[in-house]
Short mmCIF file of C-alpha atoms in Angstrom, two decimals:
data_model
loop_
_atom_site.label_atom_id
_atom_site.label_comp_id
_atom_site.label_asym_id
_atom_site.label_seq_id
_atom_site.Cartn_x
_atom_site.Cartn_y
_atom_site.Cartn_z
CA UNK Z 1 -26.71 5.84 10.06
CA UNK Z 2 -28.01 9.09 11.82
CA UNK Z 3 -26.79 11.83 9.29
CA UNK Z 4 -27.90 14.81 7.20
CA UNK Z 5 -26.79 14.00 3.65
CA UNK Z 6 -25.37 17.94 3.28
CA UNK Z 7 -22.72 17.55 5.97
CA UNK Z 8 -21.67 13.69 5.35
CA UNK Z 9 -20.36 12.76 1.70
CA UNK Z 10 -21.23 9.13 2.25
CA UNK Z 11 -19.84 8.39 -1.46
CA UNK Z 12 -15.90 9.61 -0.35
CA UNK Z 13 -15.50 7.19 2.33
CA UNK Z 14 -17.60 4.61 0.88
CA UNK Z 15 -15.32 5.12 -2.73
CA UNK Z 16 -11.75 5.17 -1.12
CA UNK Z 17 -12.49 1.96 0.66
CA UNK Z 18 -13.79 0.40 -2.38
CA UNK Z 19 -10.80 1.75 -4.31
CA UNK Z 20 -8.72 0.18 -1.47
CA UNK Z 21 -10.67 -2.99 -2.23
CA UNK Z 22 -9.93 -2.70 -6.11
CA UNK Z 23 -6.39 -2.31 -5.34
CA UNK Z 24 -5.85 -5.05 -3.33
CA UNK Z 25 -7.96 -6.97 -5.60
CA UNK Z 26 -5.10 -8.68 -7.70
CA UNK Z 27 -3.60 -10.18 -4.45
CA UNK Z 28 -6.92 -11.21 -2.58
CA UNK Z 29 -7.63 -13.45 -6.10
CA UNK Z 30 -4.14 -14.80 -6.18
CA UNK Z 31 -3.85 -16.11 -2.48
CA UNK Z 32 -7.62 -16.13 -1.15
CA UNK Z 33 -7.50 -19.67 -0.68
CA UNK Z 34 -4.16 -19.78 0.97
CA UNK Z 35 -3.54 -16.94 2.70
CA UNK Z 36 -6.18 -15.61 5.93
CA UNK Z 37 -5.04 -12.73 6.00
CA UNK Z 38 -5.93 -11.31 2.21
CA UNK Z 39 -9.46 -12.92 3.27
CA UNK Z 40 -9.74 -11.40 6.34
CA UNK Z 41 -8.66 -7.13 5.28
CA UNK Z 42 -11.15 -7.90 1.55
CA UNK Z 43 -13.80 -9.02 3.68
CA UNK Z 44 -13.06 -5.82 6.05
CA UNK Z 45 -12.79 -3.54 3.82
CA UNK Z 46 -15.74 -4.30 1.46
CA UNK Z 47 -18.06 -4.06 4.44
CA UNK Z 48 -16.27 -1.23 5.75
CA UNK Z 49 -17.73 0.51 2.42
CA UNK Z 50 -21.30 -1.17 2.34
CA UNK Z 51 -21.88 0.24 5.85
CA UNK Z 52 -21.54 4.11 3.84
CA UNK Z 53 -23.45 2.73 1.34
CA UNK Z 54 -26.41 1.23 3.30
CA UNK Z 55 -26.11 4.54 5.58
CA UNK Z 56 -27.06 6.82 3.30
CA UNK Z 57 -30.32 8.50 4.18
CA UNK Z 58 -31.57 7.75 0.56
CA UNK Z 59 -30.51 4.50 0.65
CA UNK Z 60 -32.16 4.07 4.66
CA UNK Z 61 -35.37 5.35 3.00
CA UNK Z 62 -35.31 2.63 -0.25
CA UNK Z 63 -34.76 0.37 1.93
CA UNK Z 64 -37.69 0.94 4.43
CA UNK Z 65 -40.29 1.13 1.14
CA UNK Z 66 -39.14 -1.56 -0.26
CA UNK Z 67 -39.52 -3.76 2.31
CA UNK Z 68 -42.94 -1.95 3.99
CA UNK Z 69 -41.39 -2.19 7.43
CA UNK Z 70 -40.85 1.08 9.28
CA UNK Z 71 -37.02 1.60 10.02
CA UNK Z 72 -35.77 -1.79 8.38
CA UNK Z 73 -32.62 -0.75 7.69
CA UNK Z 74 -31.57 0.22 11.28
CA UNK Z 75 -30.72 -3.46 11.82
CA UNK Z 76 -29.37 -3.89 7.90
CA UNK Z 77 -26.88 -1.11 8.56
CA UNK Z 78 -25.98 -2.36 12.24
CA UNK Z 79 -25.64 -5.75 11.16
CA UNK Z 80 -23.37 -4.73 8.50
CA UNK Z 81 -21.46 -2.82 11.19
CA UNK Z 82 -21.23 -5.08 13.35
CA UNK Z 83 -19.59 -7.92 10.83
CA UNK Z 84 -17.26 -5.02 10.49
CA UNK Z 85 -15.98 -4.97 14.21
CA UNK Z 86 -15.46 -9.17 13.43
CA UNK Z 87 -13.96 -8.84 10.59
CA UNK Z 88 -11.50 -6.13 12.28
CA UNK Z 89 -10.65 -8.17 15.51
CA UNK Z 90 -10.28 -11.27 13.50
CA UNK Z 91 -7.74 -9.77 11.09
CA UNK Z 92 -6.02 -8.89 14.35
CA UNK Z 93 -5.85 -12.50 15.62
CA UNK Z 94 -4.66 -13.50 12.21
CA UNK Z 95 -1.78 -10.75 12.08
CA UNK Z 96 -1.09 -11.30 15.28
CA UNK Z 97 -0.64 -15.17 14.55
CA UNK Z 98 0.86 -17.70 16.89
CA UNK Z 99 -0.63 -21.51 17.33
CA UNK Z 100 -2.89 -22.22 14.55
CA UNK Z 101 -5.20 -24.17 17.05
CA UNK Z 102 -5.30 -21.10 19.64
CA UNK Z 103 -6.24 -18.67 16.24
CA UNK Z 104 -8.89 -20.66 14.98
CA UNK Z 105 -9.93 -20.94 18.34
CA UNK Z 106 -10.22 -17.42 18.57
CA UNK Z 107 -11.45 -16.52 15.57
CA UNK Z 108 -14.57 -19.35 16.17
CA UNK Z 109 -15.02 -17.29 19.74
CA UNK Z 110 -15.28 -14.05 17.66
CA UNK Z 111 -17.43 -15.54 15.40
CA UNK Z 112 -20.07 -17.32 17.88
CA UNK Z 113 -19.82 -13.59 20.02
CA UNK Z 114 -20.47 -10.83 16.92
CA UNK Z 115 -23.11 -13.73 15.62
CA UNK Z 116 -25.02 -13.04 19.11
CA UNK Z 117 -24.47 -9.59 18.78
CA UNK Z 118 -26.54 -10.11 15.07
CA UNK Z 119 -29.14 -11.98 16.25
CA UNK Z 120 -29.64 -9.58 19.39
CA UNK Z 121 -29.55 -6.74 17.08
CA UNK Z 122 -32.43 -8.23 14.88
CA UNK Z 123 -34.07 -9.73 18.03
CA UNK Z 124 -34.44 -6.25 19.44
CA UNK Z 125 -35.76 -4.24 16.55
CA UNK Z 126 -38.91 -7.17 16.46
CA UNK Z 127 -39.69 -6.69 20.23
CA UNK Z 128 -39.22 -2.46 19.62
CA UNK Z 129 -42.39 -0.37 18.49
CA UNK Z 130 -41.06 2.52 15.96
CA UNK Z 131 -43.67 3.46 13.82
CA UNK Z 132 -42.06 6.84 13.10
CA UNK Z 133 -38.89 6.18 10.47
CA UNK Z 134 -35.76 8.18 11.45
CA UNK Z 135 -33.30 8.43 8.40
CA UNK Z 136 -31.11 11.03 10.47
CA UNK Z 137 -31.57 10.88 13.76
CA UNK Z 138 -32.78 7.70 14.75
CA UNK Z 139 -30.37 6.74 18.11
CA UNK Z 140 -31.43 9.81 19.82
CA UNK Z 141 -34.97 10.09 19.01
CA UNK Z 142 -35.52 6.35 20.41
CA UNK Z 143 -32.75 6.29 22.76
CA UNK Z 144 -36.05 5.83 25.73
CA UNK Z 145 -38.14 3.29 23.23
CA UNK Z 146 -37.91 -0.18 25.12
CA UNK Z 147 -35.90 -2.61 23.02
CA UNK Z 148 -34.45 -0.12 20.71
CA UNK Z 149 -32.90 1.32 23.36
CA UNK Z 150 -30.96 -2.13 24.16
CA UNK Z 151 -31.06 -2.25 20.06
CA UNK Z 152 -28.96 1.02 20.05
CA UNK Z 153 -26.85 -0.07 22.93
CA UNK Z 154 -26.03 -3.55 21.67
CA UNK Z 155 -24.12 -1.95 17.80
CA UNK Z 156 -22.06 0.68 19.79
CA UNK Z 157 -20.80 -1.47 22.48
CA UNK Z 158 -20.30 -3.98 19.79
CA UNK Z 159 -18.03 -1.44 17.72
CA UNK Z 160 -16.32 0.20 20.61
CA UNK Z 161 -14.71 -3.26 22.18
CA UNK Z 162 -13.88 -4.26 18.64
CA UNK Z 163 -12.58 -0.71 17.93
CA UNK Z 164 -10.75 -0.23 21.45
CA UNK Z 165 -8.85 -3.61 20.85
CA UNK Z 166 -7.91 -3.24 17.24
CA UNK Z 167 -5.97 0.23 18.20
CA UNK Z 168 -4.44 -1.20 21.23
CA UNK Z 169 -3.10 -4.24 19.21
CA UNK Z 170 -2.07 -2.21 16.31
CA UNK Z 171 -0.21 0.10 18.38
CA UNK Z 172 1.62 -2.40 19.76
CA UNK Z 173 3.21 -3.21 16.62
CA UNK Z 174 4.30 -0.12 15.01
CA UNK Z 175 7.93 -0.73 17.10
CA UNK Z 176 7.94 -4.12 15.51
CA UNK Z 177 7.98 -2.65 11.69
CA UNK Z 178 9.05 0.29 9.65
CA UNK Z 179 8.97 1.80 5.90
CA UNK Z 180 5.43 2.06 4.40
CA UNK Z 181 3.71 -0.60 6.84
CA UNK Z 182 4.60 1.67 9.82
CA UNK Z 183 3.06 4.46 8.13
CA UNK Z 184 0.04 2.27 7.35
CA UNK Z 185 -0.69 0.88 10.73
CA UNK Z 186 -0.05 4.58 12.07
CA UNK Z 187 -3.06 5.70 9.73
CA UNK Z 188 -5.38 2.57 11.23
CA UNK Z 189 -4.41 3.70 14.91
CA UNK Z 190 -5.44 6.91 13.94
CA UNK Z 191 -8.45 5.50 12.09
CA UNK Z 192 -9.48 2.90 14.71
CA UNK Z 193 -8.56 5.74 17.79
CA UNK Z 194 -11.05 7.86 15.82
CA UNK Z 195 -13.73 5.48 15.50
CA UNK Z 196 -13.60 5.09 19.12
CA UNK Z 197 -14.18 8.87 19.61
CA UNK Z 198 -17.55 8.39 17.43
CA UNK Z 199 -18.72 6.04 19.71
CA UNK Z 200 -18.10 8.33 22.51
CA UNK Z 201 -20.12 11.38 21.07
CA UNK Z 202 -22.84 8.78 20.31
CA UNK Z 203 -23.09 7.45 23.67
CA UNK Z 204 -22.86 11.05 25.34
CA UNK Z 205 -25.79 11.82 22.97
CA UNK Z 206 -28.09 8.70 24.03
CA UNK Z 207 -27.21 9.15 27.36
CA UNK Z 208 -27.98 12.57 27.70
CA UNK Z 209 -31.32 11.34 26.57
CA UNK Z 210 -31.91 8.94 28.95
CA UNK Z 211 -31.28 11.98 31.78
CA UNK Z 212 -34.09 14.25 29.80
CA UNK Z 213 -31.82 16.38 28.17
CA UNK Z 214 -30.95 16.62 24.61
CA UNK Z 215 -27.72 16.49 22.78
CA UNK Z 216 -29.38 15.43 19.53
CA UNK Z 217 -26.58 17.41 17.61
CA UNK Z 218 -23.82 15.16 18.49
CA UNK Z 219 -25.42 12.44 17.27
CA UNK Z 220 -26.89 13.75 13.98
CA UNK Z 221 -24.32 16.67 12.84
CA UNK Z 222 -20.73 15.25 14.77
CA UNK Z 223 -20.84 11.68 14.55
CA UNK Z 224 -21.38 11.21 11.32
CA UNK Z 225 -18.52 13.59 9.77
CA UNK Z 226 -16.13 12.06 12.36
CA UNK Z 227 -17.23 8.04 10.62
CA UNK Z 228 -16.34 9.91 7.40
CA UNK Z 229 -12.61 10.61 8.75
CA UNK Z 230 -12.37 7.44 10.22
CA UNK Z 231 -13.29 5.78 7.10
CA UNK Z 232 -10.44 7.47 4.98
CA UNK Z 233 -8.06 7.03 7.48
CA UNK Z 234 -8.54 3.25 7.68
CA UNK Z 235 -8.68 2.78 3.79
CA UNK Z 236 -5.53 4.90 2.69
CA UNK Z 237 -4.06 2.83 5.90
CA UNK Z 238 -5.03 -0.45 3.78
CA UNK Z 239 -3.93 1.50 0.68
CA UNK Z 240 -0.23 2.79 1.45
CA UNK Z 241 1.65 -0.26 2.17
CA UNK Z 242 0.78 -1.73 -0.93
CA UNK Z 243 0.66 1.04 -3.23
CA UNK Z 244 3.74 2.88 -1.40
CA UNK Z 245 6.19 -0.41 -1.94
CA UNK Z 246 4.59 0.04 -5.77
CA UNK Z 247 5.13 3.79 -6.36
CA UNK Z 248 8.36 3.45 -4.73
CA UNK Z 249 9.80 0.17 -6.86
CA UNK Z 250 8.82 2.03 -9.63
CA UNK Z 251 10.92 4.93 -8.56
CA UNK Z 252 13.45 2.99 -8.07
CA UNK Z 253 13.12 1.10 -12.18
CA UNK Z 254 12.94 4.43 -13.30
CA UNK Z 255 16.00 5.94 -11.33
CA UNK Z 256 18.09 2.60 -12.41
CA UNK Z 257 16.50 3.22 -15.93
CA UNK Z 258 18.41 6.92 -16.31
CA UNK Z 259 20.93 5.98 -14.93
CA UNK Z 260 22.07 3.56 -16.86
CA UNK Z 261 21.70 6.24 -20.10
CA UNK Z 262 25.18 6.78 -20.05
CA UNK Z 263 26.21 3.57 -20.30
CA UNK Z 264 23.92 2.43 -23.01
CA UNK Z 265 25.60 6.16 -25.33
CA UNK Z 266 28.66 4.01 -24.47
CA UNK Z 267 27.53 0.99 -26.15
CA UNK Z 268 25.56 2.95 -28.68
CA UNK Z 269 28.54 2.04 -31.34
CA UNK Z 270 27.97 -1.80 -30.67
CA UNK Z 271 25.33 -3.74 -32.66
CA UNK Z 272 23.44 -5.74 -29.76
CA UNK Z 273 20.47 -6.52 -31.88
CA UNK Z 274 18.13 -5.31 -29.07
CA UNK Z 275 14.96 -4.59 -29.95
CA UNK Z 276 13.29 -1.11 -29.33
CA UNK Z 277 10.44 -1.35 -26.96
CA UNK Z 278 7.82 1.16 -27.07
CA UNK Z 279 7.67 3.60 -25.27
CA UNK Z 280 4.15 3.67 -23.10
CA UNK Z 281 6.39 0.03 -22.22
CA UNK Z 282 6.42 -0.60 -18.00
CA UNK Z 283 9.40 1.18 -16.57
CA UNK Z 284 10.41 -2.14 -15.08
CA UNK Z 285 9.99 -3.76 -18.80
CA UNK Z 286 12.09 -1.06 -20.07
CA UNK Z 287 14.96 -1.31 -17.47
CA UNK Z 288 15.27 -5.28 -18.07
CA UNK Z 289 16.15 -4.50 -21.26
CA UNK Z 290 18.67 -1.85 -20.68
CA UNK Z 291 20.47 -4.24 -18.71
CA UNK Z 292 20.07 -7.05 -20.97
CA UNK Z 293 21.32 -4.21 -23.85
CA UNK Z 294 24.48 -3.69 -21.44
CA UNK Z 295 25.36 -7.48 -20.79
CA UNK Z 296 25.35 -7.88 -24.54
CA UNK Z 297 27.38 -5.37 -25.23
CA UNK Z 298 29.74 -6.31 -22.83
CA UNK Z 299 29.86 -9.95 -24.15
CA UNK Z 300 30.72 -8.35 -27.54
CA UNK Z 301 33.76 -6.59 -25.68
CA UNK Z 302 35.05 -9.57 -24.23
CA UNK Z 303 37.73 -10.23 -26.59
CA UNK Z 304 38.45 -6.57 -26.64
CA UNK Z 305 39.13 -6.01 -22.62
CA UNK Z 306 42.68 -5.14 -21.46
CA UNK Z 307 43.23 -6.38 -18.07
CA UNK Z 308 46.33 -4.17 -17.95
CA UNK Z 309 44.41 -1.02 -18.93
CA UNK Z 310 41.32 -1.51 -16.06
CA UNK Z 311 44.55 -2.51 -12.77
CA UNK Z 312 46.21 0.57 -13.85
CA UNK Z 313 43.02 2.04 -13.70
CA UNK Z 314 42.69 1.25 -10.36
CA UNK Z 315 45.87 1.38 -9.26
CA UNK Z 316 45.49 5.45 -9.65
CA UNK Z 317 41.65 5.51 -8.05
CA UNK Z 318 43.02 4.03 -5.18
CA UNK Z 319 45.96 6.43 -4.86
CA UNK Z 320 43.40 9.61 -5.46
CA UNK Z 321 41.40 7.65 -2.18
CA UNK Z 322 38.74 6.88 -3.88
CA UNK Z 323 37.15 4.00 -1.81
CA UNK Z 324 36.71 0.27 -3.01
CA UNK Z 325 33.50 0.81 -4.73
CA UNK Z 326 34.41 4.11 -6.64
CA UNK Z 327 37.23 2.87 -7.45
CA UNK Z 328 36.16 -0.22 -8.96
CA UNK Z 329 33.48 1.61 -10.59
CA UNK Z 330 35.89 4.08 -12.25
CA UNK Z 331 38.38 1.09 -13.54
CA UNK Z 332 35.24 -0.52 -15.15
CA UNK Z 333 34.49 2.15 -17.12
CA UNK Z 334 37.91 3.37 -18.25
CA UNK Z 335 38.16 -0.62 -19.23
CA UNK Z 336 34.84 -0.40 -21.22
CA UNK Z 337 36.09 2.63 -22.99
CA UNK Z 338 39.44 1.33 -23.92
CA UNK Z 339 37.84 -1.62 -25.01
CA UNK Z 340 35.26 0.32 -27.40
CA UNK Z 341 38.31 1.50 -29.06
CA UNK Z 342 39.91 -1.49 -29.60
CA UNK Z 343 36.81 -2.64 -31.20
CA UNK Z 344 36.30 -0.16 -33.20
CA UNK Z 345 39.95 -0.84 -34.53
CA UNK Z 346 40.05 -4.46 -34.46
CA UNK Z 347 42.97 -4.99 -31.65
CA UNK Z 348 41.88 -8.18 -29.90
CA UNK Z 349 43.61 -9.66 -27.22
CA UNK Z 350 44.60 -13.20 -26.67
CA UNK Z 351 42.48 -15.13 -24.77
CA UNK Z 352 45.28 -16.21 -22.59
CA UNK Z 353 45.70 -12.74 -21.62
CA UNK Z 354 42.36 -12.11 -20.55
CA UNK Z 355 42.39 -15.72 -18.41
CA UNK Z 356 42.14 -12.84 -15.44
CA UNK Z 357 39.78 -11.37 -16.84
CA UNK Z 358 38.81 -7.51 -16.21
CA UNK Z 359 36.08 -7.38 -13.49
CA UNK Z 360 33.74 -5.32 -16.18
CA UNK Z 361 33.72 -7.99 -18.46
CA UNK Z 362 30.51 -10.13 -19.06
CA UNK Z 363 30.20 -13.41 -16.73
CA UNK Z 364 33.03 -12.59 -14.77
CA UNK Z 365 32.43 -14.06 -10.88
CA UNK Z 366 33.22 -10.05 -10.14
CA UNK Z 367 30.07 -8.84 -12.07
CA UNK Z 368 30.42 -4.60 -12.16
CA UNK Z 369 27.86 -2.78 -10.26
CA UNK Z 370 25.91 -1.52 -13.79
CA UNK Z 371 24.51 2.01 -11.83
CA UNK Z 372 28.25 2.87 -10.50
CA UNK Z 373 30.31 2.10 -13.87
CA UNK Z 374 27.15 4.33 -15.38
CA UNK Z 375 27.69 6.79 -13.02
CA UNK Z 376 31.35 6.82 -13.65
CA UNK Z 377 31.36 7.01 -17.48
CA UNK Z 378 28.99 10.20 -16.91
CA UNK Z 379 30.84 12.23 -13.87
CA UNK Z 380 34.23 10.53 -12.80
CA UNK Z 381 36.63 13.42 -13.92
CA UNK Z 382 39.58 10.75 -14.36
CA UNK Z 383 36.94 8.88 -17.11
CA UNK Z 384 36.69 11.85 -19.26
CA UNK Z 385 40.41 12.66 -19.47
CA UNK Z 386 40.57 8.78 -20.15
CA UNK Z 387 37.88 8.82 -23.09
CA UNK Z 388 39.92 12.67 -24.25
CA UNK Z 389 42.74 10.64 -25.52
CA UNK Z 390 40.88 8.89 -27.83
CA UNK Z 391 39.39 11.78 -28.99
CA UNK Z 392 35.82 11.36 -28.32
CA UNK Z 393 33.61 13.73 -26.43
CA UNK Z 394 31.77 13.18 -22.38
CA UNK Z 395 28.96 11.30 -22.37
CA UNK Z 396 26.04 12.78 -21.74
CA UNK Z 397 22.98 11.81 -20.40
CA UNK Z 398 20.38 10.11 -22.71
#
């Protein structure tokens, strides 16, 4: 709360977590009845960003006149702190999980404890006499002031136990996990580790005051700055699990999605009857029906597939040592392009002959990987001397 609005950017902190909060907002309405733990990290992380937007100095001094009461909204903002260190240690117990009895025991212990803590807070500021409102600087400048003193005590041991405990527990994990949720919880050690570091330059600075001395500075012009860092730290920690396994399975759509360009050119001849999506379509939308565009075309080449053509195929991708994959890969797509061409001049082959049928070909128990054959038809060196003889040119990519 103590800051100088031209050092702290209250709105940056207080907009990431409430963009963390909007992202996670689909999820929280699908499973807030079943699921704790999408409770438990909405409830944190909206509070997290009313505590930067009750903090403000403007805000601090709206607050004051519009209630009458000098320094009203030092208990507002610590209250809404302090919900913050429950909500924190109670989305610990939940991740944590084990018994349900011994969580909701727990979590009812946290609850009864940070509920004191509330009441203490609020209890304290009516026994205190501050006549003189503080929108910057209000720990130090009543750190001696009976009852505000145990007022000021009461939020920061309140948010260093809660902060100490959720960095110790998180830590623990990060060996447990990997991928984007390691990076996550390694940003809320950081951010939690950090928050306990404001406490400590807080504490020096009330302390200092109850020796006579004055270190007013860490209080008013360090602390606050240092909440700001903590505050992005812990949001984009919320943030990048969810929005890194996004970001990265679209990647991944996409990557399948081009891929696949060079076997859809191969099919281009075929009339699937697929229609044309457009093109501001998802990526994921788009890559369903590539595939679906490639089964059908390879249902249309059914009766067209040489199962002699695809085992010499790879008979020779084995003997160049191509391994089992590869080689696979490279028989599928000689067989696809063997069995264009017999398409395109009407040589079928008996269904008795395909009884074996190719591994390429549509609802086969030996489905083709789609990416490899792709990859095949585009760079296998063995595929484009295959697709020479029949006169037709690489494919290239779409």
């Amino acid at each position: 709360m103590n800051s100088d609005k031209f050092y702290i950017p209250y709105f940056i902190p207080a907009a990431i977590l409430t963009l963390a909060f909007v992202i996670r907002l689909p999820v929280m309405m699908r499973f807030w009845r079943n699921d704790p733990n999408v409770r438990n990290v909405g409830g944190l992380l909206l509070l997290g960003s009313s505590v930067f937007y009750f903090g403000r100095p403007e805000t601090i001094a709206a607050m004051n006149h519009a209630t009458g009461i000098v320094n009203f909204a030092a208990p507002v903002v610590y209250t809404v702190l302090t919900l913050f260190c429950a909500a924190c240690l109670v989305m610990i117990i939940h991740w944590r999980g084990g018994d349900p009895k011994r969580v909701r025991r727990t979590t009812w212990t946290i609850g009864v404890i940070y509920s004191a803590v509330v009441a203490g807070l609020w209890i304290t500021f009516a026994l205190a006499d501050v006549p003189v409102e503080r929108l910057r600087d209000l720990d130090t400048y009543y750190a001696n002031t009976p009852w505000m003193r145990e007022h000021i005590l009461l939020y920061l041991l309140a948010h260093t136990v809660a902060c100490a405990i959720t960095s110790v527990v998180t830590w623990t994990w990060l060996r447990q996990v990997s991928g984007w949720l390691r990076a996550g919880l390694v940003l809320l050690v950081i951010g939690f580790i950090l928050n306990l570091g404001y406490d400590t330059v807080k504490l020096i600075a009330v302390v200092t005051r109850w020796t006579g001395n004055n270190l007013d500075w860490l209080s008013t012009y360090v602390a606050p700055p240092l909440a700001s860092i903590c505050a992005l730290f812990v949001a984009v920690g919320f943030i990048l699990p969810h929005a890194g396994e996004a970001v990265q399975g679209i990647w991944a759509d996409y990557w399948q999605f081009r891929c696949l360009s060079p076997f859809v050119n191969e099919l281009a001849a075929l009339d699937t009857g697929t229609l044309r999506l457009p093109r501001r379509s998802p990526v994921s939308r788009r890559l369903i029906q590539r595939r679906t565009q490639i089964s059908d075309g390879l249902l249309r080449l059914q009766p067209y597939m040489d199962p002699d053509v695809r085992r010499r195929a790879l008979a020779e991708a084995t003997a160049r040592h191509e391994s089992p994959a590869q080689a696979a890969a490279t028989a599928d797509a000689v067989a696809v392009i063997a069995a264009v061409h017999c398409l395109r001049h009407g040589i079928e082959h008996p269904v008795e002959e395909v009884a074996g049928a190719p591994a390429v070909a549509a609802g086969s128990p030996h489905s083709p990987d789609l990416v490899a054959v792709s990859k095949a038809l585009r760079r296998s060196s063995y595929v484009a001397s295959f697709r020479a003889r029949y006169g037709r040119p690489t494919t290239q990519r779409a």
